[in-house]
Short mmCIF file of C-alpha atoms and ligand atoms in Angstrom, two decimals:
data_model
loop_
_atom_site.label_atom_id
_atom_site.label_comp_id
_atom_site.label_asym_id
_atom_site.label_seq_id
_atom_site.Cartn_x
_atom_site.Cartn_y
_atom_site.Cartn_z
CA UNK O 1 -16.35 11.87 1.14
CA UNK O 2 -12.75 13.06 1.33
CA UNK O 3 -10.44 11.00 -0.84
CA UNK O 4 -7.16 9.73 0.55
CA UNK O 5 -4.10 10.16 -1.63
CA UNK O 6 -1.11 7.84 -1.49
CA UNK O 7 0.93 10.65 0.07
CA UNK O 8 -1.62 11.20 2.84
CA UNK O 9 -1.98 7.50 3.49
CA UNK O 10 1.78 7.16 3.90
CA UNK O 11 1.85 10.18 6.23
CA UNK O 12 -1.08 8.97 8.32
CA UNK O 13 0.47 5.54 8.73
CA UNK O 14 3.63 7.14 10.12
CA UNK O 15 5.95 6.20 7.24
CA UNK O 16 9.24 8.04 7.62
CA UNK O 17 9.78 10.88 5.17
CA UNK O 18 12.60 9.29 3.17
CA UNK O 19 10.61 6.10 2.55
CA UNK O 20 7.46 8.08 1.78
CA UNK O 21 9.40 10.11 -0.80
CA UNK O 22 10.80 6.96 -2.36
CA UNK O 23 7.40 5.27 -2.64
CA UNK O 24 5.95 8.44 -4.17
CA UNK O 25 8.84 8.67 -6.66
CA UNK O 26 8.27 5.05 -7.64
CA UNK O 27 4.54 5.72 -7.98
CA UNK O 28 5.35 8.67 -10.27
CA UNK O 29 7.59 6.50 -12.44
CA UNK O 30 4.75 4.02 -12.94
CA UNK O 31 2.52 6.78 -14.32
CA UNK O 32 5.08 7.17 -17.12
CA UNK O 33 5.07 3.41 -17.66
CA UNK O 34 1.26 3.56 -17.79
CA UNK O 35 1.55 6.30 -20.41
CA UNK O 36 4.19 4.40 -22.39
CA UNK O 37 1.99 1.29 -22.46
CA UNK O 38 -0.90 3.33 -23.82
CA UNK O 39 1.11 5.29 -26.38
CA UNK O 40 4.49 3.61 -26.79
CA UNK O 41 5.94 7.01 -25.92
CA UNK O 42 8.08 8.08 -22.99
CA UNK O 43 6.42 11.46 -22.72
CA UNK O 44 9.04 13.07 -20.54
CA UNK O 45 11.20 16.03 -21.43
CA UNK O 46 14.63 15.34 -22.83
CA UNK O 47 14.24 11.61 -23.20
CA UNK O 48 11.65 10.96 -25.86
CA UNK O 49 14.25 11.32 -28.63
CA UNK O 50 16.70 9.11 -26.90
CA UNK O 51 14.33 6.27 -26.18
CA UNK O 52 10.98 6.96 -27.81
CA UNK O 53 12.19 7.12 -31.38
CA UNK O 54 14.22 3.99 -31.00
CA UNK O 55 11.05 1.93 -30.60
CA UNK O 56 12.33 0.18 -27.53
CA UNK O 57 10.66 -3.00 -26.42
CA UNK O 58 8.19 -2.12 -23.69
CA UNK O 59 10.13 -3.85 -20.92
CA UNK O 60 13.30 -1.93 -21.86
CA UNK O 61 11.32 1.29 -22.08
CA UNK O 62 9.79 0.70 -18.64
CA UNK O 63 13.26 -0.03 -17.29
CA UNK O 64 14.63 3.28 -18.62
CA UNK O 65 11.72 5.21 -17.13
CA UNK O 66 12.03 3.65 -13.68
CA UNK O 67 15.85 3.94 -13.62
CA UNK O 68 15.59 7.66 -14.34
CA UNK O 69 13.15 8.23 -11.48
CA UNK O 70 15.15 6.15 -9.01
CA UNK O 71 18.36 7.98 -9.92
CA UNK O 72 16.64 11.32 -9.37
CA UNK O 73 15.00 10.38 -6.09
CA UNK O 74 18.21 11.10 -4.11
CA UNK O 75 17.44 8.49 -1.46
CA UNK O 76 18.51 5.46 -3.51
CA UNK O 77 22.07 4.13 -3.24
CA UNK O 78 21.68 1.15 -5.56
CA UNK O 79 19.13 -0.65 -7.65
CA UNK O 80 18.78 -3.99 -9.34
CA UNK O 81 16.49 -4.52 -12.30
CA UNK O 82 15.41 -7.63 -14.11
CA UNK O 83 16.56 -5.83 -17.27
CA UNK O 84 20.12 -5.15 -15.97
CA UNK O 85 22.93 -7.67 -15.64
CA UNK O 86 24.30 -6.35 -12.34
CA UNK O 87 23.46 -4.08 -9.42
CA UNK O 88 23.74 -0.40 -10.37
CA UNK O 89 25.25 1.93 -7.74
CA UNK O 90 24.15 5.56 -7.50
CA UNK O 91 26.72 7.89 -6.03
CA UNK O 92 24.72 10.97 -5.24
CA UNK O 93 22.16 12.08 -2.70
CA UNK O 94 21.33 10.51 0.62
CA UNK O 95 21.76 6.82 -0.15
CA UNK O 96 19.35 5.27 2.34
CA UNK O 97 17.67 2.55 0.28
CA UNK O 98 18.20 0.05 -2.49
CA UNK O 99 15.39 -1.01 -4.79
CA UNK O 100 14.91 -4.24 -6.74
CA UNK O 101 12.38 -4.10 -9.56
CA UNK O 102 10.79 -5.93 -12.44
CA UNK O 103 9.94 -3.00 -14.74
CA UNK O 104 7.37 -4.93 -16.75
CA UNK O 105 6.11 -8.25 -15.48
CA UNK O 106 4.29 -10.32 -18.07
CA UNK O 107 5.74 -8.25 -20.90
CA UNK O 108 4.64 -10.73 -23.57
CA UNK O 109 1.03 -10.06 -22.50
CA UNK O 110 1.25 -6.37 -23.41
CA UNK O 111 1.25 -7.20 -27.13
CA UNK O 112 -2.06 -9.01 -26.78
CA UNK O 113 -3.57 -6.25 -24.65
CA UNK O 114 -3.75 -8.13 -21.36
CA UNK O 115 -2.90 -6.77 -17.92
CA UNK O 116 0.79 -6.39 -17.01
CA UNK O 117 2.57 -4.97 -13.99
CA UNK O 118 5.67 -3.51 -12.34
CA UNK O 119 7.08 -4.89 -9.07
CA UNK O 120 9.34 -3.19 -6.48
CA UNK O 121 11.11 -4.43 -3.33
CA UNK O 122 12.72 -1.82 -1.06
CA UNK O 123 15.59 -2.55 1.34
CA UNK O 124 17.64 -0.32 3.61
CA UNK O 125 21.33 0.21 2.77
CA UNK O 126 22.87 -0.31 -0.66
CA UNK O 127 23.34 -4.06 -0.84
CA UNK O 128 20.87 -6.89 -1.52
CA UNK O 129 23.11 -9.87 -1.04
CA UNK O 130 22.93 -11.90 2.15
CA UNK O 131 19.53 -10.35 2.89
CA UNK O 132 16.14 -12.05 2.73
CA UNK O 133 12.65 -11.00 1.65
CA UNK O 134 11.88 -10.35 5.31
CA UNK O 135 14.48 -7.58 5.28
CA UNK O 136 12.43 -5.53 2.83
CA UNK O 137 11.07 -2.40 4.50
CA UNK O 138 8.36 -2.09 1.89
CA UNK O 139 7.20 -3.57 -1.37
CA UNK O 140 4.68 -2.59 -3.98
CA UNK O 141 3.33 -3.45 -7.38
CA UNK O 142 1.32 -1.67 -10.03
CA UNK O 143 -1.20 -3.36 -12.34
CA UNK O 144 -1.78 -1.79 -15.74
CA UNK O 145 -5.20 -3.18 -16.55
CA UNK O 146 -8.63 -1.73 -17.28
CA UNK O 147 -7.65 0.48 -14.31
CA UNK O 148 -4.11 1.22 -13.22
CA UNK O 149 -3.78 0.37 -9.54
CA UNK O 150 -0.98 0.33 -6.99
CA UNK O 151 -0.78 -2.03 -4.01
CA UNK O 152 1.78 -1.38 -1.29
CA UNK O 153 2.88 -2.53 2.12
CA UNK O 154 5.25 -0.94 4.60
CA UNK O 155 4.47 -3.90 6.88
CA UNK O 156 1.46 -1.99 8.21
CA UNK O 157 -1.24 -3.69 6.18
CA UNK O 158 -1.77 -3.94 2.44
CA UNK O 159 -3.53 -1.12 0.62
CA UNK O 160 -4.72 -0.47 -2.91
CA UNK O 161 -4.80 2.86 -4.76
CA UNK O 162 -6.30 3.61 -8.16
CA UNK O 163 -4.91 6.08 -10.66
CA UNK O 164 -7.45 8.74 -11.65
CA UNK O 165 -7.53 11.00 -14.71
CA UNK O 166 -5.69 13.71 -12.78
CA UNK O 167 -2.73 11.40 -12.24
CA UNK O 168 -3.46 10.87 -8.53
CA UNK O 169 -3.30 7.51 -6.80
CA UNK O 170 -6.44 7.48 -4.61
CA UNK O 171 -7.13 4.91 -1.89
CA UNK O 172 -9.53 2.27 -3.19
CA UNK O 173 -9.09 -0.64 -0.72
CA UNK O 174 -7.53 -0.50 2.75
CA UNK O 175 -6.25 -3.37 4.89
CA UNK O 176 -6.69 -6.08 2.29
CA UNK O 177 -6.91 -9.58 3.80
CA UNK O 178 -6.54 -13.07 2.30
CA UNK O 179 -8.93 -15.64 3.85
CA UNK O 180 -7.75 -19.13 4.75
CA UNK O 181 -10.19 -20.88 2.39
CA UNK O 182 -10.09 -20.34 -1.33
CA UNK O 183 -12.23 -20.72 -4.42
CA UNK O 184 -9.83 -19.66 -7.18
CA UNK O 185 -6.52 -21.20 -8.22
CA UNK O 186 -3.74 -20.14 -10.61
CA UNK O 187 -1.53 -23.14 -11.41
CA UNK O 188 1.59 -21.96 -13.25
CA UNK O 189 4.12 -24.09 -15.12
CA UNK O 190 1.71 -26.89 -15.97
CA UNK O 191 4.59 -28.43 -17.98
CA UNK O 192 5.61 -29.89 -14.62
CA UNK O 193 2.50 -32.12 -14.33
CA UNK O 194 3.81 -34.54 -16.97
CA UNK O 195 6.83 -35.40 -14.85
CA UNK O 196 5.69 -34.59 -11.31
CA UNK O 197 2.81 -36.83 -10.21
CA UNK O 198 2.45 -34.87 -6.97
CA UNK O 199 1.90 -31.60 -8.79
CA UNK O 200 -0.57 -33.31 -11.13
CA UNK O 201 -2.48 -34.61 -8.08
CA UNK O 202 -2.53 -31.15 -6.52
CA UNK O 203 -4.01 -29.53 -9.63
CA UNK O 204 -6.46 -32.43 -9.95
CA UNK O 205 -7.64 -32.03 -6.34
CA UNK O 206 -8.40 -28.37 -6.89
CA UNK O 207 -10.15 -29.06 -10.20
CA UNK O 208 -12.24 -31.88 -8.73
CA UNK O 209 -13.18 -29.80 -5.71
CA UNK O 210 -14.80 -27.23 -7.98
CA UNK O 211 -12.18 -24.51 -7.63
CA UNK O 212 -12.29 -21.90 -10.40
CA UNK O 213 -9.27 -21.37 -12.67
CA UNK O 214 -8.04 -17.77 -12.71
CA UNK O 215 -4.68 -17.75 -14.48
CA UNK O 216 -3.57 -14.87 -16.71
CA UNK O 217 0.08 -15.69 -17.40
CA UNK O 218 1.19 -12.58 -15.52
CA UNK O 219 2.20 -12.98 -11.91
CA UNK O 220 1.20 -9.43 -10.98
CA UNK O 221 -2.40 -9.66 -12.22
CA UNK O 222 -2.65 -13.20 -10.81
CA UNK O 223 -1.49 -12.14 -7.33
CA UNK O 224 -3.60 -9.00 -7.56
CA UNK O 225 -6.70 -11.06 -8.25
CA UNK O 226 -6.01 -13.13 -5.10
CA UNK O 227 -5.73 -9.91 -3.09
CA UNK O 228 -8.82 -8.31 -4.59
CA UNK O 229 -10.93 -11.47 -4.17
CA UNK O 230 -9.49 -11.97 -0.69
CA UNK O 231 -8.67 -15.63 -1.43
CA UNK O 232 -6.88 -17.89 -3.90
CA UNK O 233 -3.56 -19.54 -4.65
CA UNK O 234 -0.77 -19.13 -7.22
CA UNK O 235 1.78 -21.87 -7.92
CA UNK O 236 4.91 -22.06 -10.04
CA UNK O 237 6.97 -25.20 -9.32
CA UNK O 238 10.31 -26.19 -10.79
CA UNK O 239 10.66 -28.95 -13.38
CA UNK O 240 13.55 -30.96 -14.79
CA UNK O 241 14.71 -28.26 -17.21
CA UNK O 242 14.47 -25.54 -14.53
CA UNK O 243 14.51 -27.20 -11.08
CA UNK O 244 14.40 -23.79 -9.42
CA UNK O 245 11.50 -22.64 -11.58
CA UNK O 246 11.56 -19.41 -13.52
CA UNK O 247 10.33 -16.73 -11.18
CA UNK O 248 12.99 -14.49 -9.71
CA UNK O 249 13.43 -14.20 -5.97
CA UNK O 250 14.63 -10.59 -5.91
CA UNK O 251 12.32 -9.07 -8.52
CA UNK O 252 9.14 -11.09 -8.26
CA UNK O 253 8.91 -13.65 -5.45
CA UNK O 254 10.23 -11.66 -2.47
CA UNK O 255 8.26 -8.43 -3.05
CA UNK O 256 5.00 -10.23 -3.87
CA UNK O 257 5.46 -12.65 -0.95
CA UNK O 258 5.89 -9.75 1.49
CA UNK O 259 2.52 -8.39 0.37
CA UNK O 260 0.74 -11.78 0.45
CA UNK O 261 2.23 -12.58 3.86
CA UNK O 262 1.25 -9.17 5.22
CA UNK O 263 -2.33 -9.77 3.98
CA UNK O 264 -2.50 -13.03 5.97
CA UNK O 265 -1.50 -15.55 3.28
CA UNK O 266 1.37 -18.04 3.16
CA UNK O 267 4.30 -18.20 0.72
CA UNK O 268 6.59 -21.22 0.44
CA UNK O 269 9.15 -22.78 -1.88
CA UNK O 270 9.17 -26.43 -3.02
CA UNK O 271 10.78 -27.59 0.23
CA UNK O 272 8.18 -25.89 2.41
CA UNK O 273 10.42 -23.00 3.54
CA UNK O 274 9.08 -19.48 3.63
CA UNK O 275 10.03 -17.50 0.53
CA UNK O 276 10.75 -14.59 2.86
CA UNK O 277 13.55 -16.54 4.57
CA UNK O 278 15.52 -17.42 1.40
CA UNK O 279 18.90 -15.71 1.29
CA UNK O 280 19.48 -13.50 -1.76
CA UNK O 281 22.77 -14.69 -3.23
CA UNK O 282 22.65 -13.62 -6.83
CA UNK O 283 20.69 -11.26 -8.96
CA UNK O 284 19.06 -13.80 -11.26
CA UNK O 285 18.28 -16.34 -8.51
CA UNK O 286 14.98 -18.13 -9.07
CA UNK O 287 12.78 -20.19 -6.78
CA UNK O 288 9.73 -22.40 -7.10
CA UNK O 289 6.85 -20.62 -5.39
CA UNK O 290 3.43 -21.42 -3.90
CA UNK O 291 1.51 -18.55 -2.32
CA UNK O 292 -1.95 -17.52 -1.25
CA UNK O 293 -4.67 -18.71 1.14
CA UNK O 294 -3.32 -20.68 4.13
CA UNK O 295 -5.50 -23.75 3.55
CA UNK O 296 -4.43 -23.89 -0.10
CA UNK O 297 -0.78 -23.88 0.97
CA UNK O 298 -1.57 -26.67 3.43
CA UNK O 299 -2.92 -28.69 0.47
CA UNK O 300 0.28 -27.95 -1.46
CA UNK O 301 2.34 -29.28 1.45
CA UNK O 302 0.21 -32.42 1.68
CA UNK O 303 0.63 -33.29 -2.01
CA UNK O 304 4.31 -32.36 -2.28
CA UNK O 305 5.12 -34.17 1.01
CA UNK O 306 6.79 -31.10 2.49
P1 AHG P 1 8.48 -11.39 -17.16
O1 AHG P 1 7.55 -10.91 -18.21
O2 AHG P 1 8.91 -10.31 -16.21
O3 AHG P 1 9.65 -12.17 -17.72
O4 AHG P 1 7.68 -12.40 -16.19
C1 AHG P 1 6.69 -13.28 -16.63
C2 AHG P 1 6.50 -14.31 -15.55
C3 AHG P 1 5.28 -14.15 -14.65
O5 AHG P 1 4.64 -12.94 -14.72
C4 AHG P 1 4.36 -15.29 -15.04
O6 AHG P 1 3.65 -15.76 -13.95
C5 AHG P 1 5.29 -16.31 -15.60
O7 AHG P 1 6.36 -15.58 -16.15
C6 AHG P 1 4.63 -17.15 -16.66
O8 AHG P 1 5.52 -18.12 -17.03
P2 AHG P 1 5.32 -19.12 -18.26
O9 AHG P 1 6.06 -18.48 -19.39
O10 AHG P 1 5.94 -20.39 -17.79
O11 AHG P 1 3.84 -19.23 -18.51
MN1 MN P 2 8.39 -10.82 -14.29
MN1 MN P 3 9.86 -8.36 -16.64
#
């Protein structure tokens, strides 16, 4: 059977050349992150002295790798990274897109050899502010686990690719769908149960109904497991110390919500609004988030009275 590469899949789905190039450049950058996670080394010419010998923390290392590839892609006018304090403008090339990314999601899990990820949201133009998650033209994430896999959407379905030994991303699952009913649940920020009776009741309902806990502590692997199982729910509410939760709209919630929504799931905040309709006002903006199977989100709404 002929194997479909990421490049061919993007071509066949009619993705315009500039966006296809950008997604491929991002995919290339994640191969270096994959390598860095395995070896702690940057492995690319001219930079290993600068960064490799300095023993950078893995999230900083991943940030440097991805920044370099975005700067050299020549279609990016600006980017925002969880590891940068402000939006970085790029003044060369054909500045069609801006990219928001979390270079290493779940970075504390890397030390204990658990799965981690990178997340990317792609917008047109060179400004994120005033836009919403719905304005993304594409989003993707990569899971560095027993396999390294990439899941993307250009709003034409959700598709998974697996990295092979030749460094190719090969199609492994096409048109991924999330069913309405669910068996697994990933309840984040359980600190909130002690002060939020409604959240405690929600978690209790799922436990009593025989749902299976699948929570890794990394949002990327947790969302990926919902996509791969075709069902499930992930929650991360706010609590008194952080009423808006901890997860970042621009780097985590918006890109992952676009994918979940495109696969047929729901994604809401703690007031019941779609995550994809929240206006991006600042770089570090956070939001409580509940996403996954539609019936699970209906149960969330029932318990939280939203
Ligand atoms: P990051 O490593 O990019 O800071 O993100 C970690 C996030 C997310 O992946 C995970 O779901 C959440 O933090 C876990 O939060 P707790 O520390 O509250 O468990
Ligand atoms: Mn993160
Ligand atoms: Mn991170």
